[in-house]
């Protein structure tokens, strides 16, 4: 974590992997039409597996060479993940669907050491203050956060609507709380207050790795 005494900015960014010139995976690589259109949940799961293998030494999750991650291997890996988080009509629009699918993958590829119980759903109906603390705690503990954004009255970007992506960092300055998002092989910073408050009753939320205190 970095804290600048002069500016009062507190910032935490997780280490992350590159695939060729991309920052993580990108569903636009997929020739499988359904995965190309609706594979965003699977992409976050694939990225989480690589991250956990690389930075948390949890072997067995990424099925290819973690020291030489290629686009071709990532595409093959996405096909392995597809049955667990299969694109469907309406998308993977509930946290429980993600928990079941990714939890089953974790269980089957760690011999039961990890499972859906390793993950926790944090509803988008929770208040901003609580959500902000959960993001900070998770990033401070060294874990990215799969994030589901559904409809939004003022979306930070149209590509983020009805979409899964990852949070991999935060920055605090005075009343501002920014989060670093990762999707489509790149990263961007957004104001978390706007991201969280969608203006709609039906909300997404976050998947938290491990148990919160």
PDB file of C-alpha atoms in Angstrom:
ATOM      1  CA  UNK A   1       0.000   0.000   0.000  1.00  0.00           C
ATOM      2  CA  UNK A   2       1.250   3.490  -0.819  1.00  0.00           C
ATOM      3  CA  UNK A   3       0.434   6.610   1.176  1.00  0.00           C
ATOM      4  CA  UNK A   4       1.575  10.033  -0.011  1.00  0.00           C
ATOM      5  CA  UNK A   5       2.020  12.401   2.939  1.00  0.00           C
ATOM      6  CA  UNK A   6       1.962  15.464   0.691  1.00  0.00           C
ATOM      7  CA  UNK A   7      -1.248  14.670  -1.176  1.00  0.00           C
ATOM      8  CA  UNK A   8      -2.994  12.481   1.404  1.00  0.00           C
ATOM      9  CA  UNK A   9      -3.617   9.799  -1.222  1.00  0.00           C
ATOM     10  CA  UNK A  10      -3.795   6.142  -0.135  1.00  0.00           C
ATOM     11  CA  UNK A  11      -3.387   3.703  -2.993  1.00  0.00           C
ATOM     12  CA  UNK A  12      -3.239  -0.079  -3.317  1.00  0.00           C
ATOM     13  CA  UNK A  13      -2.835  -1.963  -6.605  1.00  0.00           C
ATOM     14  CA  UNK A  14      -2.434  -5.714  -6.913  1.00  0.00           C
ATOM     15  CA  UNK A  15       0.285  -7.215  -9.073  1.00  0.00           C
ATOM     16  CA  UNK A  16      -1.215  -8.588 -12.259  1.00  0.00           C
ATOM     17  CA  UNK A  17      -0.140 -10.685 -15.211  1.00  0.00           C
ATOM     18  CA  UNK A  18       0.084  -9.826 -18.885  1.00  0.00           C
ATOM     19  CA  UNK A  19      -0.828 -12.019 -21.819  1.00  0.00           C
ATOM     20  CA  UNK A  20       1.377 -10.796 -24.634  1.00  0.00           C
ATOM     21  CA  UNK A  21       0.541  -7.061 -24.657  1.00  0.00           C
ATOM     22  CA  UNK A  22      -2.774  -7.407 -22.808  1.00  0.00           C
ATOM     23  CA  UNK A  23      -3.543  -6.842 -19.141  1.00  0.00           C
ATOM     24  CA  UNK A  24      -5.251 -10.136 -18.344  1.00  0.00           C
ATOM     25  CA  UNK A  25      -7.661 -11.982 -20.637  1.00  0.00           C
ATOM     26  CA  UNK A  26     -10.041 -10.651 -23.259  1.00  0.00           C
ATOM     27  CA  UNK A  27     -13.298 -12.265 -24.403  1.00  0.00           C
ATOM     28  CA  UNK A  28     -12.918 -10.589 -27.795  1.00  0.00           C
ATOM     29  CA  UNK A  29     -10.250 -13.202 -28.576  1.00  0.00           C
ATOM     30  CA  UNK A  30     -12.785 -16.014 -28.577  1.00  0.00           C
ATOM     31  CA  UNK A  31     -13.932 -17.513 -31.877  1.00  0.00           C
ATOM     32  CA  UNK A  32     -16.693 -19.369 -29.995  1.00  0.00           C
ATOM     33  CA  UNK A  33     -19.592 -16.994 -30.695  1.00  0.00           C
ATOM     34  CA  UNK A  34     -21.366 -17.533 -27.369  1.00  0.00           C
ATOM     35  CA  UNK A  35     -18.154 -16.985 -25.412  1.00  0.00           C
ATOM     36  CA  UNK A  36     -17.274 -13.958 -27.514  1.00  0.00           C
ATOM     37  CA  UNK A  37     -20.630 -12.352 -26.730  1.00  0.00           C
ATOM     38  CA  UNK A  38     -21.295 -13.619 -23.201  1.00  0.00           C
ATOM     39  CA  UNK A  39     -18.080 -15.051 -21.814  1.00  0.00           C
ATOM     40  CA  UNK A  40     -17.296 -12.223 -19.399  1.00  0.00           C
ATOM     41  CA  UNK A  41     -17.997 -14.278 -16.259  1.00  0.00           C
ATOM     42  CA  UNK A  42     -15.756 -17.077 -17.512  1.00  0.00           C
ATOM     43  CA  UNK A  43     -13.002 -14.555 -18.259  1.00  0.00           C
ATOM     44  CA  UNK A  44     -13.012 -13.276 -14.669  1.00  0.00           C
ATOM     45  CA  UNK A  45     -12.846 -16.885 -13.432  1.00  0.00           C
ATOM     46  CA  UNK A  46      -9.965 -17.685 -15.799  1.00  0.00           C
ATOM     47  CA  UNK A  47      -8.104 -14.583 -14.658  1.00  0.00           C
ATOM     48  CA  UNK A  48      -8.753 -15.454 -11.010  1.00  0.00           C
ATOM     49  CA  UNK A  49      -7.326 -18.946 -11.547  1.00  0.00           C
ATOM     50  CA  UNK A  50      -4.163 -17.550 -13.112  1.00  0.00           C
ATOM     51  CA  UNK A  51      -3.856 -14.923 -10.372  1.00  0.00           C
ATOM     52  CA  UNK A  52      -4.299 -17.456  -7.548  1.00  0.00           C
ATOM     53  CA  UNK A  53      -1.769 -19.792  -9.157  1.00  0.00           C
ATOM     54  CA  UNK A  54       0.794 -17.035  -9.787  1.00  0.00           C
ATOM     55  CA  UNK A  55       0.496 -14.882  -6.683  1.00  0.00           C
ATOM     56  CA  UNK A  56      -1.103 -17.158  -4.072  1.00  0.00           C
ATOM     57  CA  UNK A  57       0.654 -20.397  -5.076  1.00  0.00           C
ATOM     58  CA  UNK A  58      -2.605 -22.330  -5.378  1.00  0.00           C
ATOM     59  CA  UNK A  59      -1.653 -24.954  -7.928  1.00  0.00           C
ATOM     60  CA  UNK A  60      -3.976 -26.905 -10.185  1.00  0.00           C
ATOM     61  CA  UNK A  61      -6.215 -23.999 -11.157  1.00  0.00           C
ATOM     62  CA  UNK A  62      -4.533 -22.833 -14.363  1.00  0.00           C
ATOM     63  CA  UNK A  63      -4.032 -25.844 -16.605  1.00  0.00           C
ATOM     64  CA  UNK A  64      -1.242 -24.456 -18.785  1.00  0.00           C
ATOM     65  CA  UNK A  65       2.214 -22.910 -18.262  1.00  0.00           C
ATOM     66  CA  UNK A  66       1.749 -20.060 -15.792  1.00  0.00           C
ATOM     67  CA  UNK A  67       5.266 -18.815 -16.466  1.00  0.00           C
ATOM     68  CA  UNK A  68       4.536 -18.352 -20.159  1.00  0.00           C
ATOM     69  CA  UNK A  69       0.896 -17.390 -20.593  1.00  0.00           C
ATOM     70  CA  UNK A  70      -0.076 -17.138 -24.237  1.00  0.00           C
ATOM     71  CA  UNK A  71      -3.250 -15.997 -25.946  1.00  0.00           C
ATOM     72  CA  UNK A  72      -3.655 -19.435 -27.547  1.00  0.00           C
ATOM     73  CA  UNK A  73      -3.443 -21.193 -24.161  1.00  0.00           C
ATOM     74  CA  UNK A  74      -5.838 -18.707 -22.612  1.00  0.00           C
ATOM     75  CA  UNK A  75      -8.408 -19.366 -25.336  1.00  0.00           C
ATOM     76  CA  UNK A  76      -8.071 -23.114 -24.705  1.00  0.00           C
ATOM     77  CA  UNK A  77      -8.436 -22.479 -20.979  1.00  0.00           C
ATOM     78  CA  UNK A  78     -11.626 -20.504 -21.566  1.00  0.00           C
ATOM     79  CA  UNK A  79     -13.133 -23.568 -23.228  1.00  0.00           C
ATOM     80  CA  UNK A  80     -12.310 -25.588 -20.105  1.00  0.00           C
ATOM     81  CA  UNK A  81     -14.093 -22.963 -17.989  1.00  0.00           C
ATOM     82  CA  UNK A  82     -17.084 -22.663 -20.337  1.00  0.00           C
ATOM     83  CA  UNK A  83     -19.136 -25.593 -18.927  1.00  0.00           C
ATOM     84  CA  UNK A  84     -18.839 -24.114 -15.420  1.00  0.00           C
ATOM     85  CA  UNK A  85     -19.884 -20.570 -16.370  1.00  0.00           C
ATOM     86  CA  UNK A  86     -21.670 -21.172 -19.634  1.00  0.00           C
ATOM     87  CA  UNK A  87     -23.103 -18.134 -21.422  1.00  0.00           C
ATOM     88  CA  UNK A  88     -26.896 -18.183 -21.450  1.00  0.00           C
ATOM     89  CA  UNK A  89     -29.915 -16.099 -22.374  1.00  0.00           C
ATOM     90  CA  UNK A  90     -29.933 -13.123 -20.004  1.00  0.00           C
ATOM     91  CA  UNK A  91     -26.326 -13.777 -19.038  1.00  0.00           C
ATOM     92  CA  UNK A  92     -24.958 -14.901 -15.694  1.00  0.00           C
ATOM     93  CA  UNK A  93     -27.005 -12.220 -13.973  1.00  0.00           C
ATOM     94  CA  UNK A  94     -27.035 -13.610 -10.434  1.00  0.00           C
ATOM     95  CA  UNK A  95     -24.190 -14.000  -7.980  1.00  0.00           C
ATOM     96  CA  UNK A  96     -25.403 -17.488  -7.006  1.00  0.00           C
ATOM     97  CA  UNK A  97     -24.914 -18.766 -10.557  1.00  0.00           C
ATOM     98  CA  UNK A  98     -21.301 -17.637 -10.433  1.00  0.00           C
ATOM     99  CA  UNK A  99     -20.797 -19.156  -6.972  1.00  0.00           C
ATOM    100  CA  UNK A 100     -22.119 -22.525  -8.114  1.00  0.00           C
ATOM    101  CA  UNK A 101     -20.146 -22.628 -11.345  1.00  0.00           C
ATOM    102  CA  UNK A 102     -16.794 -21.292 -10.219  1.00  0.00           C
ATOM    103  CA  UNK A 103     -17.139 -23.085  -6.881  1.00  0.00           C
ATOM    104  CA  UNK A 104     -17.528 -26.389  -8.718  1.00  0.00           C
ATOM    105  CA  UNK A 105     -14.419 -25.640 -10.793  1.00  0.00           C
ATOM    106  CA  UNK A 106     -12.397 -24.858  -7.659  1.00  0.00           C
ATOM    107  CA  UNK A 107     -13.536 -28.059  -5.955  1.00  0.00           C
ATOM    108  CA  UNK A 108     -12.801 -30.297  -8.920  1.00  0.00           C
ATOM    109  CA  UNK A 109      -9.350 -28.826  -9.567  1.00  0.00           C
ATOM    110  CA  UNK A 110      -8.051 -28.646  -5.992  1.00  0.00           C
ATOM    111  CA  UNK A 111      -9.229 -32.033  -4.803  1.00  0.00           C
ATOM    112  CA  UNK A 112     -11.862 -30.398  -2.621  1.00  0.00           C
ATOM    113  CA  UNK A 113      -9.434 -28.059  -0.822  1.00  0.00           C
ATOM    114  CA  UNK A 114     -11.300 -25.115  -2.324  1.00  0.00           C
ATOM    115  CA  UNK A 115     -14.986 -24.986  -3.219  1.00  0.00           C
ATOM    116  CA  UNK A 116     -17.936 -22.622  -3.418  1.00  0.00           C
ATOM    117  CA  UNK A 117     -17.535 -22.199   0.373  1.00  0.00           C
ATOM    118  CA  UNK A 118     -14.269 -20.426  -0.367  1.00  0.00           C
ATOM    119  CA  UNK A 119     -16.302 -17.706  -2.064  1.00  0.00           C
ATOM    120  CA  UNK A 120     -18.880 -15.310  -0.693  1.00  0.00           C
ATOM    121  CA  UNK A 121     -21.525 -13.295  -2.502  1.00  0.00           C
ATOM    122  CA  UNK A 122     -21.812  -9.628  -1.585  1.00  0.00           C
ATOM    123  CA  UNK A 123     -25.089  -8.223  -2.857  1.00  0.00           C
ATOM    124  CA  UNK A 124     -25.347  -4.979  -4.773  1.00  0.00           C
ATOM    125  CA  UNK A 125     -28.238  -4.103  -2.457  1.00  0.00           C
ATOM    126  CA  UNK A 126     -25.800  -3.516   0.401  1.00  0.00           C
ATOM    127  CA  UNK A 127     -24.956   0.087   1.288  1.00  0.00           C
ATOM    128  CA  UNK A 128     -22.039   1.943  -0.256  1.00  0.00           C
ATOM    129  CA  UNK A 129     -20.107   2.263   3.005  1.00  0.00           C
ATOM    130  CA  UNK A 130     -20.150  -1.468   3.624  1.00  0.00           C
ATOM    131  CA  UNK A 131     -19.265  -2.213   0.000  1.00  0.00           C
ATOM    132  CA  UNK A 132     -16.355   0.216   0.127  1.00  0.00           C
ATOM    133  CA  UNK A 133     -14.954  -1.512   3.230  1.00  0.00           C
ATOM    134  CA  UNK A 134     -15.303  -4.947   1.609  1.00  0.00           C
ATOM    135  CA  UNK A 135     -13.364  -3.765  -1.451  1.00  0.00           C
ATOM    136  CA  UNK A 136     -10.621  -2.290   0.708  1.00  0.00           C
ATOM    137  CA  UNK A 137     -10.367  -5.404   2.901  1.00  0.00           C
ATOM    138  CA  UNK A 138     -10.243  -7.781  -0.069  1.00  0.00           C
ATOM    139  CA  UNK A 139      -7.634  -5.816  -1.991  1.00  0.00           C
ATOM    140  CA  UNK A 140      -5.562  -5.336   1.166  1.00  0.00           C
ATOM    141  CA  UNK A 141      -5.673  -9.128   1.649  1.00  0.00           C
ATOM    142  CA  UNK A 142      -4.348  -9.542  -1.883  1.00  0.00           C
ATOM    143  CA  UNK A 143      -7.433 -10.834  -3.707  1.00  0.00           C
ATOM    144  CA  UNK A 144      -9.086  -9.431  -6.854  1.00  0.00           C
ATOM    145  CA  UNK A 145     -12.879  -9.141  -6.815  1.00  0.00           C
ATOM    146  CA  UNK A 146     -15.175 -10.464  -9.562  1.00  0.00           C
ATOM    147  CA  UNK A 147     -17.806  -7.752  -9.992  1.00  0.00           C
ATOM    148  CA  UNK A 148     -21.206  -7.951 -11.691  1.00  0.00           C
ATOM    149  CA  UNK A 149     -22.720  -4.730 -12.991  1.00  0.00           C
ATOM    150  CA  UNK A 150     -26.214  -4.991 -14.460  1.00  0.00           C
ATOM    151  CA  UNK A 151     -28.225  -2.003 -15.676  1.00  0.00           C
ATOM    152  CA  UNK A 152     -26.973   1.440 -14.692  1.00  0.00           C
ATOM    153  CA  UNK A 153     -28.588   4.854 -15.136  1.00  0.00           C
ATOM    154  CA  UNK A 154     -25.204   6.539 -15.472  1.00  0.00           C
ATOM    155  CA  UNK A 155     -22.714   3.826 -16.442  1.00  0.00           C
ATOM    156  CA  UNK A 156     -19.005   4.669 -16.393  1.00  0.00           C
ATOM    157  CA  UNK A 157     -18.776   3.040 -19.823  1.00  0.00           C
ATOM    158  CA  UNK A 158     -21.396   1.285 -21.967  1.00  0.00           C
ATOM    159  CA  UNK A 159     -19.173  -1.813 -22.230  1.00  0.00           C
ATOM    160  CA  UNK A 160     -19.564  -2.293 -18.480  1.00  0.00           C
ATOM    161  CA  UNK A 161     -23.343  -2.663 -18.541  1.00  0.00           C
ATOM    162  CA  UNK A 162     -24.585  -6.246 -17.899  1.00  0.00           C
ATOM    163  CA  UNK A 163     -20.961  -7.281 -17.547  1.00  0.00           C
ATOM    164  CA  UNK A 164     -18.542  -9.125 -15.261  1.00  0.00           C
ATOM    165  CA  UNK A 165     -15.106  -7.620 -14.624  1.00  0.00           C
ATOM    166  CA  UNK A 166     -12.485  -7.590 -11.864  1.00  0.00           C
ATOM    167  CA  UNK A 167     -11.495  -5.014  -9.259  1.00  0.00           C
ATOM    168  CA  UNK A 168      -7.740  -5.083  -8.615  1.00  0.00           C
ATOM    169  CA  UNK A 169      -6.996  -1.866  -6.758  1.00  0.00           C
ATOM    170  CA  UNK A 170      -8.304   1.198  -4.977  1.00  0.00           C
ATOM    171  CA  UNK A 171      -7.268   4.791  -4.363  1.00  0.00           C
ATOM    172  CA  UNK A 172      -8.568   7.003  -1.539  1.00  0.00           C
ATOM    173  CA  UNK A 173      -8.292  10.787  -1.551  1.00  0.00           C
ATOM    174  CA  UNK A 174     -10.425  12.895   0.780  1.00  0.00           C
ATOM    175  CA  UNK A 175     -14.025  11.808   0.001  1.00  0.00           C
ATOM    176  CA  UNK A 176     -13.118  10.045  -3.224  1.00  0.00           C
ATOM    177  CA  UNK A 177     -12.833   6.244  -3.468  1.00  0.00           C
ATOM    178  CA  UNK A 178     -11.642   5.055  -6.871  1.00  0.00           C
ATOM    179  CA  UNK A 179     -11.388   1.432  -7.994  1.00  0.00           C
ATOM    180  CA  UNK A 180      -9.201  -0.146 -10.654  1.00  0.00           C
ATOM    181  CA  UNK A 181     -11.221  -2.332 -13.033  1.00  0.00           C
ATOM    182  CA  UNK A 182      -9.832  -5.005 -15.349  1.00  0.00           C
ATOM    183  CA  UNK A 183     -11.674  -6.262 -18.440  1.00  0.00           C
ATOM    184  CA  UNK A 184     -11.136  -6.684 -22.186  1.00  0.00           C
ATOM    185  CA  UNK A 185      -7.381  -7.011 -21.643  1.00  0.00           C
ATOM    186  CA  UNK A 186      -6.943  -3.569 -20.129  1.00  0.00           C
ATOM    187  CA  UNK A 187      -7.544  -1.578 -16.924  1.00  0.00           C
ATOM    188  CA  UNK A 188      -9.376   1.610 -16.030  1.00  0.00           C
ATOM    189  CA  UNK A 189     -10.102   3.636 -12.888  1.00  0.00           C
ATOM    190  CA  UNK A 190     -13.672   4.549 -11.917  1.00  0.00           C
ATOM    191  CA  UNK A 191     -15.380   6.306  -9.039  1.00  0.00           C
ATOM    192  CA  UNK A 192     -16.753   3.507  -6.865  1.00  0.00           C
ATOM    193  CA  UNK A 193     -19.695   5.531  -5.533  1.00  0.00           C
ATOM    194  CA  UNK A 194     -21.082   5.961  -9.045  1.00  0.00           C
ATOM    195  CA  UNK A 195     -20.281   2.371  -9.973  1.00  0.00           C
ATOM    196  CA  UNK A 196     -22.089   0.967  -6.931  1.00  0.00           C
ATOM    197  CA  UNK A 197     -25.178   3.160  -7.064  1.00  0.00           C
ATOM    198  CA  UNK A 198     -26.786   1.979 -10.281  1.00  0.00           C
ATOM    199  CA  UNK A 199     -30.180   3.608  -9.835  1.00  0.00           C
ATOM    200  CA  UNK A 200     -32.024   0.316 -10.454  1.00  0.00           C
ATOM    201  CA  UNK A 201     -33.673  -2.105  -8.035  1.00  0.00           C
ATOM    202  CA  UNK A 202     -32.155  -5.195  -9.647  1.00  0.00           C
ATOM    203  CA  UNK A 203     -28.472  -5.109  -8.843  1.00  0.00           C
ATOM    204  CA  UNK A 204     -25.403  -7.260  -9.282  1.00  0.00           C
ATOM    205  CA  UNK A 205     -22.682  -7.255  -6.657  1.00  0.00           C
ATOM    206  CA  UNK A 206     -19.332  -8.844  -5.897  1.00  0.00           C
ATOM    207  CA  UNK A 207     -17.764 -12.242  -5.270  1.00  0.00           C
ATOM    208  CA  UNK A 208     -15.371 -12.172  -2.342  1.00  0.00           C
ATOM    209  CA  UNK A 209     -12.601 -14.751  -2.004  1.00  0.00           C
ATOM    210  CA  UNK A 210     -12.302 -16.140   1.521  1.00  0.00           C
ATOM    211  CA  UNK A 211     -14.283 -15.301   4.610  1.00  0.00           C
ATOM    212  CA  UNK A 212     -14.583 -11.697   5.735  1.00  0.00           C
ATOM    213  CA  UNK A 213     -14.121 -10.808   9.389  1.00  0.00           C
TER     214      UNK A 213
END
